[in-house]
PDB file of C-alpha atoms in Angstrom:
ATOM      1  CA  MET S   1      66.900  88.819 116.509  1.00 87.00           C
ATOM      2  CA  THR S   2      68.930  90.579 113.835  1.00 94.00           C
ATOM      3  CA  PRO S   3      68.516  94.537 114.221  1.00 97.00           C
ATOM      4  CA  THR S   4      68.614  96.539 110.757  1.00 98.00           C
ATOM      5  CA  ILE S   5      69.755  99.798 109.894  1.00 98.00           C
ATOM      6  CA  LEU S   6      68.700 101.255 106.464  1.00 98.00           C
ATOM      7  CA  PHE S   7      70.373 104.034 105.285  1.00 98.00           C
ATOM      8  CA  ASP S   8      69.630 106.489 102.319  1.00 98.00           C
ATOM      9  CA  PHE S   9      72.248 107.348 100.109  1.00 97.00           C
ATOM     10  CA  ASP S  10      72.208 111.064  98.817  1.00 95.00           C
ATOM     11  CA  GLY S  11      72.007 113.752 101.431  1.00 93.00           C
ATOM     12  CA  THR S  12      72.479 110.889 104.131  1.00 97.00           C
ATOM     13  CA  LEU S  13      75.745 108.906 103.508  1.00 98.00           C
ATOM     14  CA  ALA S  14      76.760 111.296 100.636  1.00 96.00           C
ATOM     15  CA  VAL S  15      76.982 114.972 101.071  1.00 95.00           C
ATOM     16  CA  GLY S  16      77.743 117.736  98.850  1.00 92.00           C
ATOM     17  CA  ASP S  17      76.034 119.631  95.969  1.00 91.00           C
ATOM     18  CA  GLY S  18      78.392 118.003  93.379  1.00 94.00           C
ATOM     19  CA  PRO S  19      75.827 115.495  92.155  1.00 95.00           C
ATOM     20  CA  VAL S  20      72.861 118.125  92.120  1.00 95.00           C
ATOM     21  CA  LEU S  21      74.961 120.636  90.250  1.00 96.00           C
ATOM     22  CA  ALA S  22      76.036 118.133  87.755  1.00 96.00           C
ATOM     23  CA  PHE S  23      72.290 117.544  87.169  1.00 96.00           C
ATOM     24  CA  ALA S  24      71.561 121.214  86.919  1.00 97.00           C
ATOM     25  CA  ARG S  25      74.233 121.895  84.637  1.00 97.00           C
ATOM     26  CA  GLN S  26      72.829 118.956  82.290  1.00 97.00           C
ATOM     27  CA  VAL S  27      69.375 120.620  82.317  1.00 97.00           C
ATOM     28  CA  ALA S  28      70.489 124.069  81.700  1.00 96.00           C
ATOM     29  CA  GLU S  29      71.182 123.113  78.226  1.00 95.00           C
ATOM     30  CA  HIS S  30      67.313 122.577  77.700  1.00 95.00           C
ATOM     31  CA  ALA S  31      66.102 125.482  79.990  1.00 95.00           C
ATOM     32  CA  TRP S  32      65.652 129.237  79.975  1.00 96.00           C
ATOM     33  CA  PRO S  33      68.820 131.441  80.256  1.00 96.00           C
ATOM     34  CA  GLY S  34      69.556 131.940  83.885  1.00 96.00           C
ATOM     35  CA  TYR S  35      68.212 128.709  85.080  1.00 97.00           C
ATOM     36  CA  PHE S  36      71.573 127.441  86.594  1.00 96.00           C
ATOM     37  CA  GLU S  37      71.799 130.847  88.693  1.00 97.00           C
ATOM     38  CA  ARG S  38      68.270 130.155  89.802  1.00 96.00           C
ATOM     39  CA  VAL S  39      69.008 127.075  90.857  1.00 96.00           C
ATOM     40  CA  MET S  40      72.141 128.096  92.602  1.00 95.00           C
ATOM     41  CA  ALA S  41      70.157 130.814  94.586  1.00 95.00           C
ATOM     42  CA  THR S  42      67.461 128.490  95.263  1.00 95.00           C
ATOM     43  CA  LEU S  43      70.002 125.694  96.834  1.00 93.00           C
ATOM     44  CA  ARG S  44      71.403 128.344  99.052  1.00 92.00           C
ATOM     45  CA  ASP S  45      68.040 129.318 100.577  1.00 91.00           C
ATOM     46  CA  HIS S  46      67.072 125.636 100.889  1.00 85.00           C
ATOM     47  CA  ASP S  47      70.736 124.995 102.688  1.00 82.00           C
ATOM     48  CA  ALA S  48      69.688 127.855 105.057  1.00 81.00           C
ATOM     49  CA  GLY S  49      66.389 126.272 105.662  1.00 78.00           C
ATOM     50  CA  THR S  50      64.463 129.173 104.158  1.00 84.00           C
ATOM     51  CA  ALA S  51      62.919 126.958 101.003  1.00 80.00           C
ATOM     52  CA  THR S  52      61.400 124.361 102.839  1.00 81.00           C
ATOM     53  CA  GLN S  53      58.883 124.022  99.924  1.00 87.00           C
ATOM     54  CA  PHE S  54      61.565 121.648  98.496  1.00 89.00           C
ATOM     55  CA  ARG S  55      62.497 117.977  99.618  1.00 84.00           C
ATOM     56  CA  ASP S  56      66.163 118.531  98.563  1.00 86.00           C
ATOM     57  CA  GLY S  57      68.558 119.773  95.961  1.00 89.00           C
ATOM     58  CA  TYR S  58      67.240 117.269  93.457  1.00 92.00           C
ATOM     59  CA  ASP S  59      63.917 118.429  93.932  1.00 93.00           C
ATOM     60  CA  VAL S  60      65.200 122.217  93.402  1.00 95.00           C
ATOM     61  CA  VAL S  61      66.537 121.084  89.999  1.00 96.00           C
ATOM     62  CA  GLY S  62      63.510 119.230  88.758  1.00 96.00           C
ATOM     63  CA  THR S  63      61.047 121.848  90.069  1.00 96.00           C
ATOM     64  CA  LEU S  64      62.834 124.732  88.345  1.00 97.00           C
ATOM     65  CA  ALA S  65      63.166 122.830  85.319  1.00 97.00           C
ATOM     66  CA  ARG S  66      59.303 121.988  85.050  1.00 96.00           C
ATOM     67  CA  GLN S  67      58.614 125.831  85.470  1.00 96.00           C
ATOM     68  CA  ASP S  68      60.815 126.352  82.372  1.00 96.00           C
ATOM     69  CA  GLY S  69      59.097 124.016  80.535  1.00 96.00           C
ATOM     70  CA  VAL S  70      61.719 121.316  80.216  1.00 96.00           C
ATOM     71  CA  ASP S  71      60.316 118.018  78.807  1.00 95.00           C
ATOM     72  CA  PRO S  72      60.171 115.218  81.329  1.00 95.00           C
ATOM     73  CA  ALA S  73      62.429 112.767  79.211  1.00 96.00           C
ATOM     74  CA  ALA S  74      64.942 115.322  78.814  1.00 96.00           C
ATOM     75  CA  LEU S  75      65.007 116.039  82.573  1.00 96.00           C
ATOM     76  CA  GLN S  76      65.354 112.013  83.071  1.00 95.00           C
ATOM     77  CA  ARG S  77      68.272 112.028  80.318  1.00 96.00           C
ATOM     78  CA  ALA S  78      69.809 114.556  82.198  1.00 96.00           C
ATOM     79  CA  TYR S  79      69.650 112.992  85.541  1.00 95.00           C
ATOM     80  CA  LEU S  80      71.266 109.917  84.247  1.00 94.00           C
ATOM     81  CA  ALA S  81      73.821 111.713  82.582  1.00 95.00           C
ATOM     82  CA  SER S  82      74.661 113.325  85.769  1.00 95.00           C
ATOM     83  CA  ARG S  83      74.645 110.125  87.726  1.00 95.00           C
ATOM     84  CA  ARG S  84      77.352 108.649  85.469  1.00 94.00           C
ATOM     85  CA  LEU S  85      79.591 111.524  86.623  1.00 94.00           C
ATOM     86  CA  LEU S  86      79.017 110.625  90.358  1.00 94.00           C
ATOM     87  CA  GLY S  87      82.073 110.703  92.358  1.00 92.00           C
ATOM     88  CA  THR S  88      84.191 112.491  89.321  1.00 93.00           C
ATOM     89  CA  PRO S  89      85.808 116.072  89.543  1.00 94.00           C
ATOM     90  CA  GLU S  90      82.499 116.910  87.611  1.00 95.00           C
ATOM     91  CA  ALA S  91      80.062 115.666  90.279  1.00 95.00           C
ATOM     92  CA  PRO S  92      82.351 115.427  93.156  1.00 95.00           C
ATOM     93  CA  VAL S  93      80.711 113.920  96.426  1.00 95.00           C
ATOM     94  CA  ASP S  94      81.978 113.421  99.936  1.00 96.00           C
ATOM     95  CA  ALA S  95      81.365 110.605 102.496  1.00 98.00           C
ATOM     96  CA  ALA S  96      79.302 112.146 105.224  1.00 98.00           C
ATOM     97  CA  PRO S  97      81.628 113.244 108.265  1.00 97.00           C
ATOM     98  CA  GLY S  98      81.751 110.397 110.817  1.00 97.00           C
ATOM     99  CA  LEU S  99      80.364 107.731 108.686  1.00 98.00           C
ATOM    100  CA  THR S 100      83.313 105.371 108.900  1.00 97.00           C
ATOM    101  CA  GLU S 101      83.442 105.689 112.771  1.00 98.00           C
ATOM    102  CA  LEU S 102      79.687 105.097 113.004  1.00 98.00           C
ATOM    103  CA  LEU S 103      79.884 102.110 110.948  1.00 98.00           C
ATOM    104  CA  THR S 104      82.903 100.799 113.113  1.00 97.00           C
ATOM    105  CA  ALA S 105      81.120 101.580 116.375  1.00 97.00           C
ATOM    106  CA  LEU S 106      77.746  99.731 115.243  1.00 97.00           C
ATOM    107  CA  PRO S 107      77.600  95.845 116.846  1.00 96.00           C
ATOM    108  CA  ARG S 108      78.845  93.383 114.242  1.00 95.00           C
ATOM    109  CA  THR S 109      75.398  91.844 114.524  1.00 95.00           C
ATOM    110  CA  THR S 110      73.593  94.680 113.104  1.00 97.00           C
ATOM    111  CA  LEU S 111      72.572  94.426 109.524  1.00 98.00           C
ATOM    112  CA  VAL S 112      73.561  97.476 107.597  1.00 98.00           C
ATOM    113  CA  VAL S 113      71.578  98.039 104.410  1.00 98.00           C
ATOM    114  CA  LEU S 114      71.444 100.861 101.601  1.00 98.00           C
ATOM    115  CA  ALA S 115      68.232 101.521 100.299  1.00 98.00           C
ATOM    116  CA  THR S 116      68.146 104.597  97.490  1.00 97.00           C
ATOM    117  CA  ASN S 117      65.958 105.767  94.714  1.00 95.00           C
ATOM    118  CA  ALA S 118      69.012 106.516  92.755  1.00 94.00           C
ATOM    119  CA  PRO S 119      70.477 104.202  90.091  1.00 94.00           C
ATOM    120  CA  GLY S 120      73.395 102.054  91.190  1.00 94.00           C
ATOM    121  CA  VAL S 121      75.826 103.725  88.618  1.00 92.00           C
ATOM    122  CA  GLY S 122      78.964 104.930  90.704  1.00 92.00           C
ATOM    123  CA  VAL S 123      77.463 104.231  94.242  1.00 96.00           C
ATOM    124  CA  GLU S 124      79.396 101.124  94.958  1.00 95.00           C
ATOM    125  CA  ARG S 125      82.728 102.471  93.783  1.00 93.00           C
ATOM    126  CA  LEU S 126      82.263 105.385  96.248  1.00 96.00           C
ATOM    127  CA  LEU S 127      81.358 103.231  99.095  1.00 97.00           C
ATOM    128  CA  THR S 128      84.434 101.138  98.143  1.00 96.00           C
ATOM    129  CA  THR S 129      86.422 104.266  98.093  1.00 95.00           C
ATOM    130  CA  TRP S 130      85.464 105.435 101.183  1.00 97.00           C
ATOM    131  CA  GLY S 131      86.526 101.930 102.962  1.00 97.00           C
ATOM    132  CA  VAL S 132      82.906 101.015 104.044  1.00 98.00           C
ATOM    133  CA  ARG S 133      81.514  98.742 101.344  1.00 97.00           C
ATOM    134  CA  GLU S 134      82.110  95.555 103.168  1.00 97.00           C
ATOM    135  CA  ARG S 135      79.854  97.000 106.138  1.00 97.00           C
ATOM    136  CA  PHE S 136      76.783  96.780 103.868  1.00 98.00           C
ATOM    137  CA  ALA S 137      74.993  93.466 103.546  1.00 98.00           C
ATOM    138  CA  ASP S 138      72.505  94.579 100.783  1.00 98.00           C
ATOM    139  CA  LEU S 139      72.419  97.486  98.463  1.00 98.00           C
ATOM    140  CA  HIS S 140      68.963  98.441  96.991  1.00 98.00           C
ATOM    141  CA  TYR S 141      68.998 100.769  93.945  1.00 97.00           C
ATOM    142  CA  GLU S 142      66.047 102.345  92.280  1.00 96.00           C
ATOM    143  CA  VAL S 143      63.686 101.360  95.260  1.00 97.00           C
ATOM    144  CA  GLY S 144      60.813 103.724  94.194  1.00 96.00           C
ATOM    145  CA  LYS S 145      60.255 105.265  97.482  1.00 96.00           C
ATOM    146  CA  PRO S 146      58.145 105.950  99.628  1.00 96.00           C
ATOM    147  CA  VAL S 147      56.231 102.748  98.449  1.00 97.00           C
ATOM    148  CA  GLY S 148      59.053 100.735  97.251  1.00 97.00           C
ATOM    149  CA  LEU S 149      60.675 101.063 100.665  1.00 98.00           C
ATOM    150  CA  THR S 150      57.584  99.180 102.483  1.00 98.00           C
ATOM    151  CA  PRO S 151      58.550  95.472 101.288  1.00 98.00           C
ATOM    152  CA  ILE S 152      62.238  96.270 102.328  1.00 98.00           C
ATOM    153  CA  VAL S 153      61.136  97.315 105.839  1.00 98.00           C
ATOM    154  CA  GLN S 154      58.688  94.457 106.313  1.00 98.00           C
ATOM    155  CA  ALA S 155      61.394  91.958 105.599  1.00 97.00           C
ATOM    156  CA  ALA S 156      63.929  93.387 107.844  1.00 98.00           C
ATOM    157  CA  LEU S 157      61.158  93.668 110.569  1.00 97.00           C
ATOM    158  CA  ALA S 158      60.580  89.924 110.369  1.00 96.00           C
ATOM    159  CA  ASP S 159      64.105  89.381 111.546  1.00 95.00           C
ATOM    160  CA  GLY S 160      64.392  92.162 114.364  1.00 96.00           C
ATOM    161  CA  PRO S 161      64.010  95.934 114.865  1.00 97.00           C
ATOM    162  CA  VAL S 162      64.575  98.271 112.250  1.00 98.00           C
ATOM    163  CA  LEU S 163      65.861 101.775 112.284  1.00 98.00           C
ATOM    164  CA  ALA S 164      65.566 103.849 108.940  1.00 98.00           C
ATOM    165  CA  VAL S 165      67.948 106.715 108.510  1.00 98.00           C
ATOM    166  CA  GLY S 166      67.538 109.436 105.835  1.00 97.00           C
ATOM    167  CA  ASP S 167      67.109 113.260 104.910  1.00 95.00           C
ATOM    168  CA  ILE S 168      63.573 113.226 103.197  1.00 94.00           C
ATOM    169  CA  VAL S 169      60.935 112.124 105.955  1.00 95.00           C
ATOM    170  CA  GLU S 170      58.328 111.276 103.039  1.00 94.00           C
ATOM    171  CA  ASN S 171      60.692 109.066 101.347  1.00 95.00           C
ATOM    172  CA  ASP S 172      63.071 107.470 103.963  1.00 97.00           C
ATOM    173  CA  LEU S 173      61.455 107.741 107.033  1.00 98.00           C
ATOM    174  CA  ALA S 174      57.543 107.734 106.792  1.00 97.00           C
ATOM    175  CA  PRO S 175      56.983 104.073 105.105  1.00 97.00           C
ATOM    176  CA  ALA S 176      59.499 102.660 107.921  1.00 98.00           C
ATOM    177  CA  ALA S 177      57.602 104.795 110.653  1.00 98.00           C
ATOM    178  CA  ALA S 178      53.971 103.300 109.409  1.00 98.00           C
ATOM    179  CA  LEU S 179      55.159  99.657 110.071  1.00 98.00           C
ATOM    180  CA  GLY S 180      56.558 100.452 113.519  1.00 97.00           C
ATOM    181  CA  ALA S 181      60.228 101.042 112.918  1.00 98.00           C
ATOM    182  CA  ALA S 182      62.275 103.780 114.397  1.00 98.00           C
ATOM    183  CA  THR S 183      63.305 106.692 112.232  1.00 98.00           C
ATOM    184  CA  ALA S 184      66.506 109.137 112.292  1.00 98.00           C
ATOM    185  CA  LEU S 185      66.214 112.161 110.431  1.00 97.00           C
ATOM    186  CA  VAL S 186      69.389 114.044 109.152  1.00 96.00           C
ATOM    187  CA  GLY S 187      70.043 117.110 107.007  1.00 91.00           C
ATOM    188  CA  PRO S 188      68.428 120.561 106.647  1.00 86.00           C
ATOM    189  CA  ALA S 189      64.937 119.300 107.676  1.00 88.00           C
ATOM    190  CA  ALA S 190      66.336 117.810 110.736  1.00 91.00           C
ATOM    191  CA  ALA S 191      66.627 121.293 112.538  1.00 87.00           C
ATOM    192  CA  THR S 192      62.809 121.455 112.743  1.00 88.00           C
ATOM    193  CA  PRO S 193      61.260 117.882 111.913  1.00 91.00           C
ATOM    194  CA  PRO S 194      57.806 118.112 109.918  1.00 88.00           C
ATOM    195  CA  THR S 195      56.766 115.266 111.807  1.00 92.00           C
ATOM    196  CA  ALA S 196      57.844 113.217 114.790  1.00 93.00           C
ATOM    197  CA  VAL S 197      60.838 111.112 114.459  1.00 97.00           C
ATOM    198  CA  THR S 198      62.766 108.901 116.687  1.00 97.00           C
ATOM    199  CA  MET S 199      65.736 110.999 116.734  1.00 98.00           C
ATOM    200  CA  HIS S 200      67.202 113.840 114.452  1.00 97.00           C
ATOM    201  CA  ALA S 201      70.251 115.772 113.966  1.00 97.00           C
ATOM    202  CA  ARG S 202      71.723 117.884 111.168  1.00 94.00           C
ATOM    203  CA  THR S 203      74.551 116.032 110.490  1.00 96.00           C
ATOM    204  CA  LEU S 204      75.431 112.200 110.410  1.00 97.00           C
ATOM    205  CA  ASP S 205      78.170 112.661 113.160  1.00 97.00           C
ATOM    206  CA  ALA S 206      75.940 114.549 115.352  1.00 97.00           C
ATOM    207  CA  LEU S 207      73.451 111.855 114.989  1.00 97.00           C
ATOM    208  CA  ALA S 208      75.998 109.039 115.497  1.00 98.00           C
ATOM    209  CA  PRO S 209      75.842 108.588 119.031  1.00 98.00           C
ATOM    210  CA  ALA S 210      71.771 107.889 119.256  1.00 98.00           C
ATOM    211  CA  ILE S 211      72.352 105.504 116.074  1.00 98.00           C
ATOM    212  CA  THR S 212      74.933 103.719 117.835  1.00 98.00           C
ATOM    213  CA  ALA S 213      73.123 103.543 121.498  1.00 97.00           C
ATOM    214  CA  TRP S 214      69.895 102.180 119.226  1.00 98.00           C
ATOM    215  CA  ALA S 215      71.559  99.587 117.686  1.00 97.00           C
ATOM    216  CA  ARG S 216      73.299  98.380 120.977  1.00 96.00           C
ATOM    217  CA  THR S 217      70.086  98.311 122.663  1.00 96.00           C
ATOM    218  CA  ALA S 218      68.510  96.614 119.945  1.00 95.00           C
ATOM    219  CA  THR S 219      71.031  94.180 119.969  1.00 88.00           C
ATOM    220  CA  THR S 220      70.923  93.225 123.698  1.00 85.00           C
ATOM    221  CA  SER S 221      67.081  93.344 124.271  1.00 74.00           C
ATOM    222  CA  ALA S 222      65.325  90.289 123.711  1.00 41.00           C
ATOM    223  CA  THR S 223      62.286  92.389 123.109  1.00 43.00           C
ATOM    224  CA  PRO S 224      63.486  95.505 121.506  1.00 40.00           C
ATOM    225  CA  THR S 225      61.286  98.879 121.869  1.00 40.00           C
ATOM    226  CA  THR S 226      61.637 102.174 119.865  1.00 39.00           C
ATOM    227  CA  HIS S 227      63.135 104.585 121.835  1.00 36.00           C
ATOM    228  CA  ARG S 228      61.927 108.338 121.223  1.00 35.00           C
ATOM    229  CA  ALA S 229      65.005 110.539 121.640  1.00 37.00           C
ATOM    230  CA  SER S 230      65.829 114.042 120.212  1.00 37.00           C
ATOM    231  CA  VAL S 231      69.337 114.827 119.102  1.00 38.00           C
ATOM    232  CA  PRO S 232      70.433 118.472 119.007  1.00 34.00           C
ATOM    233  CA  SER S 233      71.252 119.602 115.432  1.00 34.00           C
ATOM    234  CA  GLY S 234      75.015 119.881 114.879  1.00 34.00           C
ATOM    235  CA  THR S 235      77.083 123.166 114.224  1.00 31.00           C
ATOM    236  CA  ALA S 236      62.031 113.146  95.652  1.00 42.00           C
ATOM    237  CA  ASP S 237      59.811 112.114  91.535  1.00 51.00           C
ATOM    238  CA  SER S 238      62.418 109.867  90.183  1.00 52.00           C
ATOM    239  CA  PHE S 239      65.195 112.093  91.169  1.00 59.00           C
ATOM    240  CA  GLU S 240      64.486 111.678  94.841  1.00 50.00           C
ATOM    241  CA  ARG S 241      66.602 109.322  96.804  1.00 48.00           C
TER     242      ARG S 241
END
């Protein structure tokens, strides 16, 4: 049996507001005056856990844009323009702390897969820059989560146990949980998960020991089972990932 770990990208492997702010700057050209400042204030609230109505930063940008009457086509063009800047000084992004160490610690028999709603532009280049590209067996872009994640999880489950890792329960985890896979929630929502998850922590490096333990158990067990464990928190439309 081959265990598989499905990672989301933005907010999970890639951290920092650079890409979201690049998106907001593109949208600001079509929105009311003060739009960018409203986005910044709402992002601060979201990061502090007080704006829980938003899934993530992209949801903040899109929701406030629609409130300003920004045309959906203009919003999509702004998003694609911002993704072309991914990883540049105009849209800086960092690897999640502990990413390299986590991927190194996983058993080599564990299949590591990327599944993101984002387009592929810039993603593989970043993975290569971070020195982790070779650890990923497959890269799935524009998946269309939550529905689009289901066939990916089903195919992986046919070969062995699956752990889905992401920062948005609805998109990254719920489809996997519905099929019996294990789930790991990271990011602001992990402090108080909105639903039951297998493991959770605010940051990937805080979550890493539980992910590694899951992978080792799944690798050595002939009939792996889902282990429900809670990890203490550390110190979605087409823009969802």
